[in-house]
PDB file of C-alpha atoms in Angstrom:
ATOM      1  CA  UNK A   1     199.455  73.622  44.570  1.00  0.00           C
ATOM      2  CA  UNK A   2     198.351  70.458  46.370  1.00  0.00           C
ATOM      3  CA  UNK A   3     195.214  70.275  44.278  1.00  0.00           C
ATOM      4  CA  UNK A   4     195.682  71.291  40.988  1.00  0.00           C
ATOM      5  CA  UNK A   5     192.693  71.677  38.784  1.00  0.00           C
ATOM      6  CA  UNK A   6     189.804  73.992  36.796  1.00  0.00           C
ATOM      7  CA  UNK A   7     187.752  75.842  39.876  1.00  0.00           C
ATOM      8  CA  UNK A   8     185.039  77.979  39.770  1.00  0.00           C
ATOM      9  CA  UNK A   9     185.451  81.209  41.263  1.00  0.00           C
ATOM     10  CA  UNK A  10     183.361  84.407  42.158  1.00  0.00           C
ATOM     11  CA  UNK A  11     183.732  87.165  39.616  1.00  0.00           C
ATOM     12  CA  UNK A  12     186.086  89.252  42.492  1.00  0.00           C
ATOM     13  CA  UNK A  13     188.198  86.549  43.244  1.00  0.00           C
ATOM     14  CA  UNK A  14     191.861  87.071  43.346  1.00  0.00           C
ATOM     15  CA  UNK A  15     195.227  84.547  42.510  1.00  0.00           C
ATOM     16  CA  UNK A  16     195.152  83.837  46.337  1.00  0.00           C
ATOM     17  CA  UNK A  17     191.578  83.425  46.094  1.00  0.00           C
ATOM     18  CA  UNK A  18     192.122  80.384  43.636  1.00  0.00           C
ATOM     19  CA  UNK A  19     195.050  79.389  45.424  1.00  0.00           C
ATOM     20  CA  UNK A  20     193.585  78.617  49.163  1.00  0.00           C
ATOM     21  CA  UNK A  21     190.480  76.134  46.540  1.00  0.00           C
ATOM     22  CA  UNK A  22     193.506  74.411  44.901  1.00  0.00           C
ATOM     23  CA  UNK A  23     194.448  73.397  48.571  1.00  0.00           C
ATOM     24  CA  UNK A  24     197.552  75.745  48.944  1.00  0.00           C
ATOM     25  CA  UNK A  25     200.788  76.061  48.024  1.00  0.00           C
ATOM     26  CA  UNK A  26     203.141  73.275  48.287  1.00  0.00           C
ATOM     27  CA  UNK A  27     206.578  73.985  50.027  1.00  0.00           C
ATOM     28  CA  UNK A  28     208.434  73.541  46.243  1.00  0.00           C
ATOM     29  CA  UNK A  29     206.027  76.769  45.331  1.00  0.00           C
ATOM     30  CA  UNK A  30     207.739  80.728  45.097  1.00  0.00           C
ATOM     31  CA  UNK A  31     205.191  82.616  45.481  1.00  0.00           C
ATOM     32  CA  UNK A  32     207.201  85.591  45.865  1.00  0.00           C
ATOM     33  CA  UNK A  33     206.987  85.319  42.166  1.00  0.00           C
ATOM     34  CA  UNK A  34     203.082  85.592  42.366  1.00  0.00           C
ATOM     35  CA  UNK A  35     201.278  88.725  42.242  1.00  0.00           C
ATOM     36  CA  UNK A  36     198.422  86.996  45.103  1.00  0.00           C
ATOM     37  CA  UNK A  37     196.551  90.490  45.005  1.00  0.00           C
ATOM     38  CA  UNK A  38     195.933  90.469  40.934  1.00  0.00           C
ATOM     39  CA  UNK A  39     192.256  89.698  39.739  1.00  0.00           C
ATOM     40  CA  UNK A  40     191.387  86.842  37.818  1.00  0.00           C
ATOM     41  CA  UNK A  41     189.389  86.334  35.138  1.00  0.00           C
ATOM     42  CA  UNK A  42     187.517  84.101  33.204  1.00  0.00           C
ATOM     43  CA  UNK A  43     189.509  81.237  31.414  1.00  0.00           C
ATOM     44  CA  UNK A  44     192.369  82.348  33.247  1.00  0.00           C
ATOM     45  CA  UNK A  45     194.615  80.070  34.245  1.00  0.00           C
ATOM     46  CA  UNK A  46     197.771  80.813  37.392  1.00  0.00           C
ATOM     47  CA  UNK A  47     201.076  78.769  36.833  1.00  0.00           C
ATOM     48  CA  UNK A  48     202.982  78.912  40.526  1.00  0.00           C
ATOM     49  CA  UNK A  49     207.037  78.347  39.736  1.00  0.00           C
ATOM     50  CA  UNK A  50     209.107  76.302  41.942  1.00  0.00           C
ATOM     51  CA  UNK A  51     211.820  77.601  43.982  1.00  0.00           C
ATOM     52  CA  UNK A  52     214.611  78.461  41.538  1.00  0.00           C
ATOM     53  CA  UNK A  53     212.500  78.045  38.734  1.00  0.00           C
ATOM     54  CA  UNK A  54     213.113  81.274  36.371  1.00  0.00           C
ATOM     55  CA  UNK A  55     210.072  82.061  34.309  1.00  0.00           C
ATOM     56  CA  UNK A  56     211.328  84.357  31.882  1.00  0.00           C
ATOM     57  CA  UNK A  57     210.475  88.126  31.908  1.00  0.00           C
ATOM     58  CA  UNK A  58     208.959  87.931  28.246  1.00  0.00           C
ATOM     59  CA  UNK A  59     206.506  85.519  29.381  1.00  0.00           C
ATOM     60  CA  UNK A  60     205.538  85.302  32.785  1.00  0.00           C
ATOM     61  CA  UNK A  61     202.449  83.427  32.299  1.00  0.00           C
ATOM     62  CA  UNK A  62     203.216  81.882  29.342  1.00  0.00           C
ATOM     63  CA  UNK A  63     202.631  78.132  30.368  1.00  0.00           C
ATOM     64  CA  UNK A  64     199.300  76.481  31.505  1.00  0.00           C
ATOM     65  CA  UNK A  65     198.861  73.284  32.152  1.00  0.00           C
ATOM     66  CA  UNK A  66     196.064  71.730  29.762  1.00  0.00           C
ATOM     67  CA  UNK A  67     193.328  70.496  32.027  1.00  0.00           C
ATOM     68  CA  UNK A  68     194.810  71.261  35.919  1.00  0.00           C
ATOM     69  CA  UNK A  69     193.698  67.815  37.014  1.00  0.00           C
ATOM     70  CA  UNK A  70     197.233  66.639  37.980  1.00  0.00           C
ATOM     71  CA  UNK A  71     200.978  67.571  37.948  1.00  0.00           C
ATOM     72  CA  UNK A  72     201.353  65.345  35.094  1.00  0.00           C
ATOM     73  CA  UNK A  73     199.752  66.957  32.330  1.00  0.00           C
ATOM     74  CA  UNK A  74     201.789  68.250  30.168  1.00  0.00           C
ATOM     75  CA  UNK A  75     202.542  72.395  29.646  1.00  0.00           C
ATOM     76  CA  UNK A  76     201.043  74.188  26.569  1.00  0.00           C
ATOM     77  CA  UNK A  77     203.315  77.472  25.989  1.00  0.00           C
ATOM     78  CA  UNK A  78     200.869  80.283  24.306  1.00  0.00           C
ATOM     79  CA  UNK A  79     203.028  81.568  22.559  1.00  0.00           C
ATOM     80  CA  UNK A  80     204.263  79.075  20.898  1.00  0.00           C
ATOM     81  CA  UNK A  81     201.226  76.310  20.368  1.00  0.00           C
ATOM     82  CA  UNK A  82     199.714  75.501  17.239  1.00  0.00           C
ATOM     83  CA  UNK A  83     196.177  75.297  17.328  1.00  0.00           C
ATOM     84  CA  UNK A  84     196.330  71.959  17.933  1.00  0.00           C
ATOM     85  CA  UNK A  85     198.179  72.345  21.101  1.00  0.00           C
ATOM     86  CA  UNK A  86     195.950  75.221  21.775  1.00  0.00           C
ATOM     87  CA  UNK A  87     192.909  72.966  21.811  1.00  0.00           C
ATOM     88  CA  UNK A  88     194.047  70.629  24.522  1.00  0.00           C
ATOM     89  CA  UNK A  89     193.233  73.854  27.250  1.00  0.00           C
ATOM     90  CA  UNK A  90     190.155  73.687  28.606  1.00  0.00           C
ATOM     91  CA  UNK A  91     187.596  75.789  26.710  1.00  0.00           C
ATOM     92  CA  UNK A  92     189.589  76.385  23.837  1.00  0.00           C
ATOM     93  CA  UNK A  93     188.202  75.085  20.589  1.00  0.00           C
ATOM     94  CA  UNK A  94     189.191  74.996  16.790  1.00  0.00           C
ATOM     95  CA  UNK A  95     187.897  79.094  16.901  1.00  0.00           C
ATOM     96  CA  UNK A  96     189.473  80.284  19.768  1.00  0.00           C
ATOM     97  CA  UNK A  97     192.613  78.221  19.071  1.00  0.00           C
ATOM     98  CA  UNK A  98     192.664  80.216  15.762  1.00  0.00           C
ATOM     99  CA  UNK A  99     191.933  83.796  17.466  1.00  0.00           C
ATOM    100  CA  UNK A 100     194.527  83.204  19.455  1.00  0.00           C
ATOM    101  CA  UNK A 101     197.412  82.333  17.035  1.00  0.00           C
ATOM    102  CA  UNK A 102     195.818  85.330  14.873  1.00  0.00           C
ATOM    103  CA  UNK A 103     195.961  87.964  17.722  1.00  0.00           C
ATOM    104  CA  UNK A 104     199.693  86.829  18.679  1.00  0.00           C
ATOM    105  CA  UNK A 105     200.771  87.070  14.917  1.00  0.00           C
ATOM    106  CA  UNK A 106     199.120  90.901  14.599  1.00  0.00           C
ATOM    107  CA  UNK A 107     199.983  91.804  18.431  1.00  0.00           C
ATOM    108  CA  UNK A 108     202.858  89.572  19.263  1.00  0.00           C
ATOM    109  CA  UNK A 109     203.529  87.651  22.190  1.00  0.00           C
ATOM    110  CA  UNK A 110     201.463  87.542  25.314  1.00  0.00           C
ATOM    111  CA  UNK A 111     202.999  89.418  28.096  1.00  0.00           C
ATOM    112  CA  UNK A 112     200.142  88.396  30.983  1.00  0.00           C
ATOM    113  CA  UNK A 113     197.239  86.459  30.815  1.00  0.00           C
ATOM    114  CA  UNK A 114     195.068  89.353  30.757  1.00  0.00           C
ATOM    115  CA  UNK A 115     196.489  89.843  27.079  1.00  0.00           C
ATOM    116  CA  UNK A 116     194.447  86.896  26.089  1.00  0.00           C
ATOM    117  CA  UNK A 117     190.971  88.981  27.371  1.00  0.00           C
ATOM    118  CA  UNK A 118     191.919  90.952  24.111  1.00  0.00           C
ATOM    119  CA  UNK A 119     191.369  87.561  22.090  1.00  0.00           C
ATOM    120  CA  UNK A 120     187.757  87.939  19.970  1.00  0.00           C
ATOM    121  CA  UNK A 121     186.507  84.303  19.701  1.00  0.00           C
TER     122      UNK A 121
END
């Protein structure tokens, strides 16, 4: 996006909702890989692939960048992080960051970000 970042949103907003506030797509982005009707919800967070960029199937939303303020943060995978790595997304704390690693261990892997709604915490 050309202005990556944490927005605030209305509760009906959609992907391309978030995606015309972050400025657009740039012309590396796919969106053909982007569902730009789906819903979003709170503490979600979109990752737009480049061209050529394969996201695998298991995992299509599996890495979010930790704060959104520029390109050059680094990826947290959330299926993967310890709760360390966890706690470097915005709004996740030392309880969440726990939930989370708890509900992937019972329920295992997240398939969508709407997986981590199911998260108590």
């Amino acid at each position: 996006v050309q202005k990556p970042g944490v927005y605030q949103l209305p509760k009906d907003a959609r992907v391309k909702d978030a995606l015309a506030q972050a400025g657009g797509a740039t012309k590396e982005a796919d969106l053909r890989q982007l569902n730009l009707a789906s819903k979003l919800q709170d503490e979600m967070a979109v990752y737009i692939p480049a061209v050529g960029e394969e996201i695998p199937p298991s995992s299509p939303v599996s890495s979010i960048s930790s704060s959104g303020t520029s390109n050059d943060q680094p990826l947290v995978n959330i299926n993967t992080a310890n709760t360390d790595e966890l706690q470097t997304l915005n709004g996740i704390g030392p309880s969440k960051a726990s939930a989370i690693i708890s509900y992937r261990e019972e329920n295992g892997l997240s398939q969508t970000v709407e997986d981590l709604g199911q998260v108590s915490g």
